[in-house]
Short mmCIF file of C-alpha atoms in Angstrom, two decimals:
data_model
loop_
_atom_site.label_atom_id
_atom_site.label_comp_id
_atom_site.label_asym_id
_atom_site.label_seq_id
_atom_site.Cartn_x
_atom_site.Cartn_y
_atom_site.Cartn_z
CA MET A 1 -12.88 59.99 3.67
CA TRP A 2 -15.93 59.55 1.44
CA ARG A 3 -14.84 62.42 -0.82
CA THR A 4 -11.39 60.90 -1.11
CA GLY A 5 -12.92 57.53 -1.93
CA VAL A 6 -15.20 59.00 -4.59
CA VAL A 7 -12.35 60.96 -6.22
CA PHE A 8 -9.99 57.98 -6.10
CA THR A 9 -12.56 55.53 -7.51
CA GLY A 10 -13.60 57.95 -10.24
CA LEU A 11 -10.02 58.63 -11.29
CA VAL A 12 -9.04 54.96 -11.43
CA ILE A 13 -12.20 53.93 -13.31
CA GLY A 14 -11.84 56.83 -15.74
CA LEU A 15 -8.18 56.12 -16.43
CA ALA A 16 -8.80 52.38 -16.77
CA SER A 17 -11.58 53.11 -19.28
CA LEU A 18 -9.08 54.92 -21.49
CA PHE A 19 -7.49 51.53 -22.29
CA GLN A 20 -10.59 50.56 -24.30
CA LEU A 21 -12.25 53.87 -25.23
CA SER A 22 -11.13 57.25 -26.50
CA ALA A 23 -10.73 60.22 -24.16
CA VAL A 24 -13.74 62.01 -25.71
CA THR A 25 -15.97 58.96 -25.10
CA VAL A 26 -14.79 58.58 -21.50
CA VAL A 27 -15.34 62.27 -20.65
CA SER A 28 -18.78 62.26 -22.31
CA ASN A 29 -19.85 59.11 -20.44
CA ILE A 30 -18.61 60.53 -17.13
CA PHE A 31 -20.71 63.67 -17.54
CA LEU A 32 -23.70 61.64 -18.73
CA GLY A 33 -23.39 59.44 -15.63
CA VAL A 34 -23.27 62.48 -13.34
CA MET A 35 -26.27 64.06 -15.07
CA CYS A 36 -28.21 60.80 -14.73
CA ILE A 37 -28.03 61.49 -10.99
CA THR A 38 -28.52 65.27 -11.00
CA PHE A 39 -31.51 65.36 -13.39
CA PRO A 40 -33.77 63.00 -11.35
CA LEU A 41 -32.87 64.82 -8.13
CA ARG A 42 -33.63 68.20 -9.68
CA PHE A 43 -36.97 66.95 -11.05
CA TYR A 44 -37.80 65.37 -7.67
CA TYR A 45 -37.20 68.64 -5.82
CA LYS A 46 -39.17 70.54 -8.47
CA LEU A 47 -42.08 68.14 -8.04
CA LEU A 48 -41.97 68.65 -4.27
CA GLU A 49 -41.97 72.39 -4.88
CA LEU A 50 -45.05 72.15 -7.15
CA LEU A 51 -46.82 70.05 -4.51
CA ARG A 52 -45.82 72.69 -1.93
CA TRP A 53 -43.89 70.13 0.11
CA ASN A 54 -40.63 71.95 -0.50
CA PRO A 55 -40.04 75.70 -0.10
CA GLY A 56 -38.15 75.84 -3.42
CA VAL A 57 -34.71 74.74 -2.22
CA HIS A 58 -32.32 73.80 -5.01
CA PRO A 59 -30.60 70.45 -4.25
CA PHE A 60 -27.28 71.64 -5.67
CA GLN A 61 -27.35 75.25 -4.49
CA SER A 62 -24.11 74.84 -2.52
CA CYS A 63 -22.32 73.68 -5.67
CA LEU A 64 -23.77 76.58 -7.67
CA ASP A 65 -22.78 79.11 -5.00
CA TYR A 66 -19.21 77.88 -4.82
CA ASP A 67 -16.99 80.51 -6.42
CA SER A 68 -14.29 78.81 -8.50
CA SER A 69 -13.15 81.93 -10.32
CA LEU A 70 -9.69 83.38 -9.81
CA THR A 71 -8.96 86.96 -8.86
CA ASN A 72 -6.44 89.02 -10.81
CA LYS A 73 -3.81 88.54 -8.10
CA GLU A 74 -4.33 84.76 -7.96
CA THR A 75 -4.17 84.54 -11.77
CA VAL A 76 -0.88 86.48 -11.86
CA MET A 77 0.58 84.30 -9.09
CA LEU A 78 -0.50 81.11 -10.90
CA VAL A 79 1.02 82.28 -14.20
CA GLU A 80 4.24 83.32 -12.46
CA GLU A 81 4.55 79.94 -10.72
CA THR A 82 3.92 78.11 -14.02
CA VAL A 83 6.51 80.20 -15.88
CA LEU A 84 9.07 79.74 -13.09
CA LEU A 85 8.47 75.97 -13.08
CA ILE A 86 8.92 75.74 -16.87
CA ALA A 87 12.06 77.90 -16.74
CA PHE A 88 13.50 75.76 -13.92
CA ALA A 89 12.77 72.55 -15.87
CA VAL A 90 14.41 73.93 -19.04
CA THR A 91 17.47 75.09 -17.07
CA GLU A 92 17.85 71.72 -15.34
CA ILE A 93 17.49 69.74 -18.58
CA LYS A 94 20.03 72.01 -20.29
CA ARG A 95 22.42 71.60 -17.36
CA LEU A 96 22.08 67.80 -17.43
CA VAL A 97 22.25 67.35 -21.23
CA PHE A 98 25.27 69.59 -21.70
CA ILE A 99 27.05 68.06 -18.66
CA GLU A 100 27.67 70.91 -16.28
CA ASN A 101 28.15 68.40 -13.46
CA ILE A 102 29.40 64.93 -14.38
CA PHE A 103 27.74 63.09 -11.49
CA ASP A 104 24.33 64.66 -12.07
CA SER A 105 24.54 63.85 -15.79
CA ILE A 106 25.52 60.24 -15.01
CA LYS A 107 22.47 59.91 -12.74
CA PHE A 108 20.31 61.41 -15.49
CA VAL A 109 21.67 58.93 -18.05
CA VAL A 110 20.98 56.01 -15.68
CA LEU A 111 17.44 57.29 -15.14
CA LEU A 112 16.83 57.59 -18.90
CA TYR A 113 18.24 54.09 -19.44
CA LEU A 114 15.90 52.66 -16.81
CA LEU A 115 12.96 54.55 -18.33
CA THR A 116 13.60 52.83 -21.68
CA TYR A 117 12.97 49.47 -19.99
CA VAL A 118 9.90 50.88 -18.23
CA GLY A 119 8.60 52.11 -21.61
CA ILE A 120 9.03 48.65 -23.11
CA GLN A 121 7.06 46.97 -20.32
CA THR A 122 4.29 49.55 -19.79
CA ASN A 123 2.72 52.57 -21.46
CA GLY A 124 2.11 56.08 -20.18
CA LEU A 125 -1.46 55.41 -19.09
CA THR A 126 -0.38 52.55 -16.83
CA LEU A 127 2.17 54.86 -15.21
CA VAL A 128 -0.49 57.53 -14.67
CA ILE A 129 -2.81 54.99 -13.00
CA SER A 130 0.06 53.76 -10.84
CA ALA A 131 0.88 57.36 -9.88
CA VAL A 132 -2.75 58.02 -8.87
CA ILE A 133 -2.85 54.87 -6.74
CA ALA A 134 0.48 55.82 -5.15
CA VAL A 135 -0.67 59.38 -4.38
CA PHE A 136 -3.75 58.08 -2.56
CA SER A 137 -2.16 55.08 -0.82
CA LEU A 138 1.38 56.18 0.11
CA PRO A 139 0.35 58.76 2.77
CA LEU A 140 -1.70 56.12 4.57
CA LEU A 141 1.14 53.61 4.29
CA TYR A 142 3.63 56.17 5.62
CA LYS A 143 1.34 56.99 8.53
CA LYS A 144 1.12 53.33 9.56
CA GLN A 145 4.75 52.31 8.88
CA GLN A 146 6.49 55.60 9.71
CA VAL A 147 9.32 54.18 11.84
CA ARG A 148 10.23 51.39 9.42
CA ILE A 149 10.13 53.71 6.38
CA ARG A 150 12.41 56.23 8.10
CA ARG A 151 14.86 53.44 8.95
CA ILE A 152 14.89 52.24 5.32
CA ALA A 153 15.28 55.83 4.06
CA ARG A 154 18.30 56.35 6.35
CA ALA A 155 19.89 53.12 5.07
CA VAL A 156 19.28 54.10 1.43
CA ARG A 157 20.72 57.58 2.06
CA ALA A 158 23.84 56.10 3.66
CA PHE A 159 24.26 53.68 0.73
CA LEU A 160 23.93 56.48 -1.83
CA LYS A 161 26.43 58.56 0.12
CA ARG A 162 28.94 55.68 0.05
CA VAL A 163 28.41 55.19 -3.69
CA LYS A 164 28.86 58.92 -4.33
CA SER A 165 32.07 59.01 -2.28
CA LEU A 166 33.32 55.94 -4.19
CA PHE A 167 32.65 57.64 -7.53
CA SER A 168 34.32 60.82 -6.23
CA SER A 169 37.46 58.91 -5.22
CA VAL A 170 37.58 57.09 -8.59
CA TYR A 171 37.16 60.41 -10.41
CA ASP A 172 39.93 62.02 -8.32
CA LEU A 173 42.26 59.10 -9.13
CA ALA A 174 41.52 59.24 -12.86
CA ARG A 175 41.84 63.03 -13.09
CA PRO A 176 45.35 64.32 -13.83
CA PRO A 177 46.95 66.24 -10.94
CA PRO A 178 46.83 70.02 -11.21
CA ALA A 179 50.02 71.72 -12.38
CA SER A 180 51.91 73.03 -9.38
CA ALA A 181 53.25 76.59 -9.38
CA PRO A 182 57.07 76.81 -9.90
CA LYS A 183 59.03 77.52 -6.76
CA PRO A 184 61.04 80.76 -6.79
CA ALA A 185 64.73 80.15 -7.35
CA ILE A 186 67.08 81.11 -4.53
CA SER A 187 69.54 83.65 -5.82
CA ALA A 188 73.19 83.46 -4.93
CA ALA A 189 73.06 86.93 -3.42
CA ASN A 190 70.66 85.80 -0.71
CA VAL A 191 72.78 82.82 0.41
CA PRO A 192 75.71 84.77 2.00
CA LYS A 193 73.30 87.04 3.82
CA GLN A 194 71.52 84.05 5.38
CA LYS A 195 74.89 82.54 6.38
CA ALA A 196 75.96 85.82 7.87
CA LYS A 197 72.78 86.05 9.90
CA SER A 198 73.29 82.52 11.19
CA LYS A 199 76.80 83.48 12.40
#
């Protein structure tokens, strides 16, 4: 919990600082603030080591020993996932823009129209801060209100299904009927044979 709190607080404060300062200034001040903590601790442990009260233990040895490098296999997997994600995004945008499916393109147009209003009211940084707050708070909210959220989600899903069926019926009514195949003409030679069979 304390790690989550530190990460959440740091992210929100850092993003909120970008409203007044540039990104370079914010990043520099963050690292300066961290080093204002690490330098005194390192000097304190070094002083204890010189006074022989400390056997020479580094206060941040666990952080230094942590291996954050990627192996060749992990690097290849990460690159493959990134390329697949980009290719999927390009394919979906192409499918929506060039109207492969009318309903999906209509939903995309509605989303873009709503985003224009969101862009007028807020900027991208506000949306990023809101997304960070949502990522950290929504799991806890879902854990506490799980039954109610599932009930609301079922109601929303049923409403969207009704709307989709309504649009489908309107589209089927507006679409011209498909041309039916011509029926084969009954020849005169077949009629006497059928009458003869009936006798």
